[in-house]
Each structure stands twice: as structure tokens, then as C-alpha cells.
Amino acid sequence: MANNMSIQVIKKGSWDTIQDNGRRGWQHLGIPVGGSMDTIAAQMANFLVGNSHREAVLEMFLPGPTLRFSAPALIAITGAGRVTASEDIAVDYNRPVFVAEGTTLSWQPTATGRIAYLAIQGGWQLEPWLGSYGTCLGVAASGWQGRPLQKGDVIPFRSSIAPAERLQETTIRSLPWKHTLSIDKSSPIRLLPDAHLSLLDDHSKGQLISSSFSIHANSNRMSYKLVGSQLSGQRREMISSAVMRGSLQWLPDGGLHIFMADHPTTGGYPRIAQVIAADLGRLAQWPLNEPVHFEWVTREQAEELLLEQHAYLSTLKNTLHLRLASYLTGSK
Amino acid sequence: MDASPEKKPVLRINSGEGQILPVTVEWQGEQAFTLVAPPAIDTHTHVVIRRLFHQLQQASFSYITDLIPAYHTLTIVFDATLLPTDHSRKSPGNQVLQKIIQYLSASNEAVKEESRMLRIPVCYHSSLAPDLHSLAEHLQLPTDELIGIHVATTYRVFMLGFLPGFAYLGPVDERIVAPRHTRPRSDVPAGSVGIAGAQTGIYPIQSPGGWQLIGRTPLQLFTPHQLPPCLLQPGDEVVMYPISLDEFNQWPTT
């Protein structure tokens, strides 16, 4: 394989970072888990190109970047948005795609979500830190130089197959299968009650479920700010303790924040609810200004949904890996 | 629907000196629960939290992905998919909770632990301590006395949070308890030593921050490629000692 396989950032997107499934086991030192915001889309991108779920992906908030491939590659794009190659050719989402050397891709937003993922067969040529490739912004470590991509960055990738042979007379070749996630985008985001829910007055508790909220434009990988009813209740000084991704925090001004992937490991605001793990990816993709509704579920329901999602991803991984393996051997 | 925290203690821990602390459980979603001692910012409570933290760290349950100690809480994060398959169809979270409580109950003797003691050099020169004089004025103390009080206490690392490696130390002497700035600074240099309420802390890296800055250490508190990357660990004991501006400037870099 050539040793100069890389992508070059021609134009940076709104927030492009290297992510993976997160950095676990270091939160007692204040080091956040981080990782992909929409873990389902990120994993599916990896599975489509035959990677394991632990491989790094490029996460792109839309509008995304313009990237140029210095070498042919097998890639997959998932999540939201649309992507075009030179001369405005639309490139497929949710399929393995061969791209030729020199291909330029650029990502535009669509109304269906906020984040796109790019996986590359073989993964990115990066060093993991504390067991993860994920960008840790707080200490500018890991990922790509510990920061979002900038114009001019050249990010090397690995590849173990020779895509060039499969690209005669074409610059982009989508493989003949596709996997679309059947996600019910508009159903309520499901919540579990958290320790400080009882601080809210009854009216506010009702509003949390009966009224609709939306995601504020000033929301990012650290937290999603909700626009909607201001909740009231009894204020109490809290002693800081650990906080999870998906934690719905009641701020002193009555507003609500939901902690997302890059949240600090500890916090001192009242935690009134917790978004169930199975809904975190769906929440991450929630289009701005679209109404969000919440709904209570039980912890047992949340566990069942999470295990179902996990089982679904395991099956998906096997199916997509087999598909690719048989295509690659069959077409030789 | 309302939160129904299990208010009945799941553990009663002998903290030594004959005192029993009741520990309750609060769920934080379906992938984590927190062991909660009565809310307090004191060494007595924290010794118990730290002991639970160490017991579980040493037990190495494969499905525990993170253990996060704080002042009076220990949060246990787990991955239900790593749990050995149980055909009882009991909730995976309940299984984890049960196993952990069983384990902690069985080993509930007052374990004697060695705390690490670290000495941290701090330069209190006004060029590195933008809030020292105004804070001394606010507290109606001579600057020297404020420094003297700050270095006289042995602090405990209650928790790390806010930023990777940011250690919450305390409690500070009540004579130098100070409010946070209402408007945080956008850039606090790495190594800055601050006070906020009854806590003191050191910024491991340059970041925004609202603490009253009274000095700076030349030590590097966060080194990504060392293991562990943080100089301070939960449960450490810390004493600060004053150094001159010359010593600060000539401090060997690692």
C-alpha cells in the first residue's frame, strides 16, 4: 500500500472531530468519555466498510467540510446531510463506496439531522490515548491534534485492500447494497426520573411532559440547550457529583440543558431526569427548531431498549461484514 | 411519575471512630447508580467514599466501566452488555447493584489506607496572583496572613472534575473562604491556584475559570502521555508551600 494515503481538508466544516466509542475508565480523573454523538450512525459507518465498532470515524456537524482523497479508498457515510463529489455528483449515504484518488467530497446540511459520519476501511492512522481515538478538547489531546479539523490538515488513513482496481472508468462506485436505519425520528425522547426531580413543583413536572421544547442553536457536543417552558420549584444548594451523558439539568434561570458527549464528568446543578441511552443518538441528530417531546419510561423498559439496540448492532455488524467480504472475494 | 430513590440504606459503613454512615442508592439512568452518603464536605465522609472506590477498583468487575468518586457520592457506571447472561430475566441494572452491594457488605471492615501526601510549591507573587490583594482586602487580612493560612492546612483531594485533572481540594480555613467571581475569566493560566467557597484548586491547563486566583505552581499537573496523566488523585493529601518568583521561574520543567 502507498504510504501517503490521506485526506486533506480543503475547507473546514462547522465542527469536525475524530471520535470513537469513547474513553472509559478515566472519569475519576475528570477525563470525559466523549465519543460519537450518534453512536448508531457512527458504528454503522464502520460496519459498512468492514471495520470493528472500535475504529475511529470522522464526525462532522453540518454544514460539513470539503475533503480531498490523496489515494483511493473504501468509505461509508452515514448520519444526516448530503454529500457531493466534484461536478455536483451526489454520493450515496449508508453504502460502502469506492472513491478514486483526487476525489473531493463536501457536505451540506439537510433538514433530517445535524451530524454526518465518515468511516474509512482500515481506519485512520492515529495513536489512541487512554484506550480511545476520541478528541479530548479539554486538554487538547488525542483525535487529530486534540482539536477540530482545520483547513490544510492532512489526516493519514490505513487501508488493507486495493480499491484502485475497482475504479476503472469511474471515480466513485457505490457497492450494490444499502442499509437504512429505521428510526422513528419524531416520537418522544424517553426519560428516566433522576434524583432531583422532586425539587420541581407539580405544575413544572407536568410541563416537562406536556409541553414541547426545541434545541437551541447554541448547542454543541458538550450540551444541548432546550428552548421552551421555564420550570420552577424549590432551589437547593447542591454538592457536586458525577453526571452522565443524557442528564437533564435544571439551571438556576429555570432553563434546561442536556449533557452530551463532551460534558464535564461532575456537576452541581439539579439533575431532574436522564435521557435513556437508546435515545441519545436520536437526540443528538434532532433538527434545530423541531419540537421535542419527552415521555417517562421505566428503568426496565430503558434497559430492554438498550439491549435490543445492542443486539441489533451486533447482527448488523455481522451482516454488513459478510456482505463486504463476499463482494470482495467474489469480484476478484 | 416521580423519582423514587430507594431511601432505605443499602449499606451502613463503619467509618472508624465508632461512627456509622448510612449509604443509599440513587439511579442515574439505566447505566449508572450512585452510592450516596449523607451530604457533607468533610474528611470523615470522604474517607468512606474513598474506601468504597478502592474496594471496587481492586475488585475489577468486568462490567464496571467507570467509578467516579465525589464529596459524598460514588457513581458506578456499567455496561449491561458485558454482564454474564442471566436467564432469570431480572433487570441487568438490578443484578449489578445486587452484586456490588453484596461484595461491599462482605468486605465492610474498617480498612486502613495509606493516603499519599504531596507537597506542591506555590508562588504567591502578585504577578502570578491577580486576585491576591483584592481578596486580602475583602477578607480584611494582611496578604502575608492569607498566604500563611493557605499553606497551613493539609488539604484533601475530594474529587477531580470540571476539567481533566482539575482537583477539588479542601476544606480551606474558614478565614479565607471566598466567593467565585460573578464573571469568570476567559483565560486562566495553567498552574493557577484558586479559592472558591471552602475549596481550593489548581488549574491543570489553561482554561476559562471563576476562582479567586492567589498564586501559581510551576508543577505540571496534567501530562497526557504519562500514566496516570494527572499528578493528583482522589484521596491524596496535599500541602502547599510558598516559593519565590525566582524559584518559580527557575523550576525545572519535566
mmCIF file with all atom_site columns, N, CA and C in Angstrom, chain B residues 1-22:
data_model
loop_
_atom_site.group_PDB
_atom_site.id
_atom_site.type_symbol
_atom_site.label_atom_id
_atom_site.label_alt_id
_atom_site.label_comp_id
_atom_site.label_asym_id
_atom_site.label_entity_id
_atom_site.label_seq_id
_atom_site.pdbx_PDB_ins_code
_atom_site.Cartn_x
_atom_site.Cartn_y
_atom_site.Cartn_z
_atom_site.occupancy
_atom_site.B_iso_or_equiv
_atom_site.pdbx_formal_charge
_atom_site.auth_seq_id
_atom_site.auth_comp_id
_atom_site.auth_asym_id
_atom_site.auth_atom_id
_atom_site.pdbx_PDB_model_num
ATOM 1  N N  . MET B 1 1  ? -45.131 10.720 36.889 1.00 0.00 ? 1  MET B N  1
ATOM 2  C CA . MET B 1 1  ? -44.198 9.789  37.540 1.00 0.00 ? 1  MET B CA 1
ATOM 3  C C  . MET B 1 1  ? -43.201 10.564 38.382 1.00 0.00 ? 1  MET B C  1
ATOM 4  N N  . ASP B 1 2  ? -42.869 10.025 39.471 1.00 0.00 ? 2  ASP B N  1
ATOM 5  C CA . ASP B 1 2  ? -41.947 10.722 40.367 1.00 0.00 ? 2  ASP B CA 1
ATOM 6  C C  . ASP B 1 2  ? -40.701 9.871  40.590 1.00 0.00 ? 2  ASP B C  1
ATOM 7  N N  . ALA B 1 3  ? -39.633 10.550 40.977 1.00 0.00 ? 3  ALA B N  1
ATOM 8  C CA . ALA B 1 3  ? -38.421 9.803  41.323 1.00 0.00 ? 3  ALA B CA 1
ATOM 9  C C  . ALA B 1 3  ? -38.715 9.024  42.592 1.00 0.00 ? 3  ALA B C  1
ATOM 10 N N  . SER B 1 4  ? -38.304 7.796  42.633 1.00 0.00 ? 4  SER B N  1
ATOM 11 C CA . SER B 1 4  ? -38.496 7.049  43.869 1.00 0.00 ? 4  SER B CA 1
ATOM 12 C C  . SER B 1 4  ? -37.152 6.512  44.339 1.00 0.00 ? 4  SER B C  1
ATOM 13 N N  . PRO B 1 5  ? -36.288 7.443  44.775 1.00 0.00 ? 5  PRO B N  1
ATOM 14 C CA . PRO B 1 5  ? -34.979 6.989  45.229 1.00 0.00 ? 5  PRO B CA 1
ATOM 15 C C  . PRO B 1 5  ? -35.153 6.016  46.390 1.00 0.00 ? 5  PRO B C  1
ATOM 16 N N  . GLU B 1 6  ? -34.393 4.954  46.374 1.00 0.00 ? 6  GLU B N  1
ATOM 17 C CA . GLU B 1 6  ? -34.505 3.969  47.440 1.00 0.00 ? 6  GLU B CA 1
ATOM 18 C C  . GLU B 1 6  ? -33.864 4.544  48.687 1.00 0.00 ? 6  GLU B C  1
ATOM 19 N N  . LYS B 1 7  ? -34.701 5.092  49.528 1.00 0.00 ? 7  LYS B N  1
ATOM 20 C CA . LYS B 1 7  ? -34.189 5.849  50.661 1.00 0.00 ? 7  LYS B CA 1
ATOM 21 C C  . LYS B 1 7  ? -33.656 4.953  51.774 1.00 0.00 ? 7  LYS B C  1
ATOM 22 N N  . LYS B 1 8  ? -34.025 3.695  51.711 1.00 0.00 ? 8  LYS B N  1
ATOM 23 C CA . LYS B 1 8  ? -33.522 2.785  52.738 1.00 0.00 ? 8  LYS B CA 1
ATOM 24 C C  . LYS B 1 8  ? -32.039 2.548  52.478 1.00 0.00 ? 8  LYS B C  1
ATOM 25 N N  . PRO B 1 9  ? -31.214 2.679  53.518 1.00 0.00 ? 9  PRO B N  1
ATOM 26 C CA . PRO B 1 9  ? -29.785 2.458  53.286 1.00 0.00 ? 9  PRO B CA 1
ATOM 27 C C  . PRO B 1 9  ? -29.519 1.044  52.787 1.00 0.00 ? 9  PRO B C  1
ATOM 28 N N  . VAL B 1 10 ? -28.623 0.932  51.803 1.00 0.00 ? 10 VAL B N  1
ATOM 29 C CA . VAL B 1 10 ? -28.226 -0.381 51.322 1.00 0.00 ? 10 VAL B CA 1
ATOM 30 C C  . VAL B 1 10 ? -26.954 -0.846 52.034 1.00 0.00 ? 10 VAL B C  1
ATOM 31 N N  . LEU B 1 11 ? -26.273 0.118  52.627 1.00 0.00 ? 11 LEU B N  1
ATOM 32 C CA . LEU B 1 11 ? -25.056 -0.200 53.367 1.00 0.00 ? 11 LEU B CA 1
ATOM 33 C C  . LEU B 1 11 ? -25.013 0.694  54.594 1.00 0.00 ? 11 LEU B C  1
ATOM 34 N N  . ARG B 1 12 ? -24.417 0.175  55.649 1.00 0.00 ? 12 ARG B N  1
ATOM 35 C CA . ARG B 1 12 ? -24.088 1.016  56.800 1.00 0.00 ? 12 ARG B CA 1
ATOM 36 C C  . ARG B 1 12 ? -22.609 0.837  57.017 1.00 0.00 ? 12 ARG B C  1
ATOM 37 N N  . ILE B 1 13 ? -21.888 1.936  56.880 1.00 0.00 ? 13 ILE B N  1
ATOM 38 C CA . ILE B 1 13 ? -20.440 1.789  56.885 1.00 0.00 ? 13 ILE B CA 1
ATOM 39 C C  . ILE B 1 13 ? -19.828 2.373  58.130 1.00 0.00 ? 13 ILE B C  1
ATOM 40 N N  . ASN B 1 14 ? -19.024 1.534  58.749 1.00 0.00 ? 14 ASN B N  1
ATOM 41 C CA . ASN B 1 14 ? -18.295 1.976  59.913 1.00 0.00 ? 14 ASN B CA 1
ATOM 42 C C  . ASN B 1 14 ? -17.109 2.792  59.434 1.00 0.00 ? 14 ASN B C  1
ATOM 43 N N  . SER B 1 15 ? -17.167 4.096  59.698 1.00 0.00 ? 15 SER B N  1
ATOM 44 C CA . SER B 1 15 ? -16.120 4.963  59.168 1.00 0.00 ? 15 SER B CA 1
ATOM 45 C C  . SER B 1 15 ? -14.920 4.996  60.107 1.00 0.00 ? 15 SER B C  1
ATOM 46 N N  . GLY B 1 16 ? -14.902 4.088  61.058 1.00 0.00 ? 16 GLY B N  1
ATOM 47 C CA . GLY B 1 16 ? -13.867 4.157  62.080 1.00 0.00 ? 16 GLY B CA 1
ATOM 48 C C  . GLY B 1 16 ? -14.383 5.077  63.172 1.00 0.00 ? 16 GLY B C  1
ATOM 49 N N  . GLU B 1 17 ? -13.721 5.187  64.279 1.00 0.00 ? 17 GLU B N  1
ATOM 50 C CA . GLU B 1 17 ? -14.130 6.069  65.389 1.00 0.00 ? 17 GLU B CA 1
ATOM 51 C C  . GLU B 1 17 ? -15.587 5.833  65.784 1.00 0.00 ? 17 GLU B C  1
ATOM 52 N N  . GLY B 1 18 ? -16.077 4.626  65.531 1.00 0.00 ? 18 GLY B N  1
ATOM 53 C CA . GLY B 1 18 ? -17.390 4.234  66.031 1.00 0.00 ? 18 GLY B CA 1
ATOM 54 C C  . GLY B 1 18 ? -18.584 4.845  65.321 1.00 0.00 ? 18 GLY B C  1
ATOM 55 N N  . GLN B 1 19 ? -18.343 5.641  64.245 1.00 0.00 ? 19 GLN B N  1
ATOM 56 C CA . GLN B 1 19 ? -19.480 6.278  63.590 1.00 0.00 ? 19 GLN B CA 1
ATOM 57 C C  . GLN B 1 19 ? -19.965 5.457  62.400 1.00 0.00 ? 19 GLN B C  1
ATOM 58 N N  . ILE B 1 20 ? -21.287 5.334  62.285 1.00 0.00 ? 20 ILE B N  1
ATOM 59 C CA . ILE B 1 20 ? -21.859 4.546  61.195 1.00 0.00 ? 20 ILE B CA 1
ATOM 60 C C  . ILE B 1 20 ? -22.503 5.499  60.185 1.00 0.00 ? 20 ILE B C  1
ATOM 61 N N  . LEU B 1 21 ? -22.093 5.393  58.920 1.00 0.00 ? 21 LEU B N  1
ATOM 62 C CA . LEU B 1 21 ? -22.697 6.219  57.871 1.00 0.00 ? 21 LEU B CA 1
ATOM 63 C C  . LEU B 1 21 ? -23.672 5.376  57.058 1.00 0.00 ? 21 LEU B C  1
ATOM 64 N N  . PRO B 1 22 ? -24.946 5.820  56.957 1.00 0.00 ? 22 PRO B N  1
ATOM 65 C CA . PRO B 1 22 ? -25.884 5.101  56.093 1.00 0.00 ? 22 PRO B CA 1
ATOM 66 C C  . PRO B 1 22 ? -25.641 5.496  54.635 1.00 0.00 ? 22 PRO B C  1
#
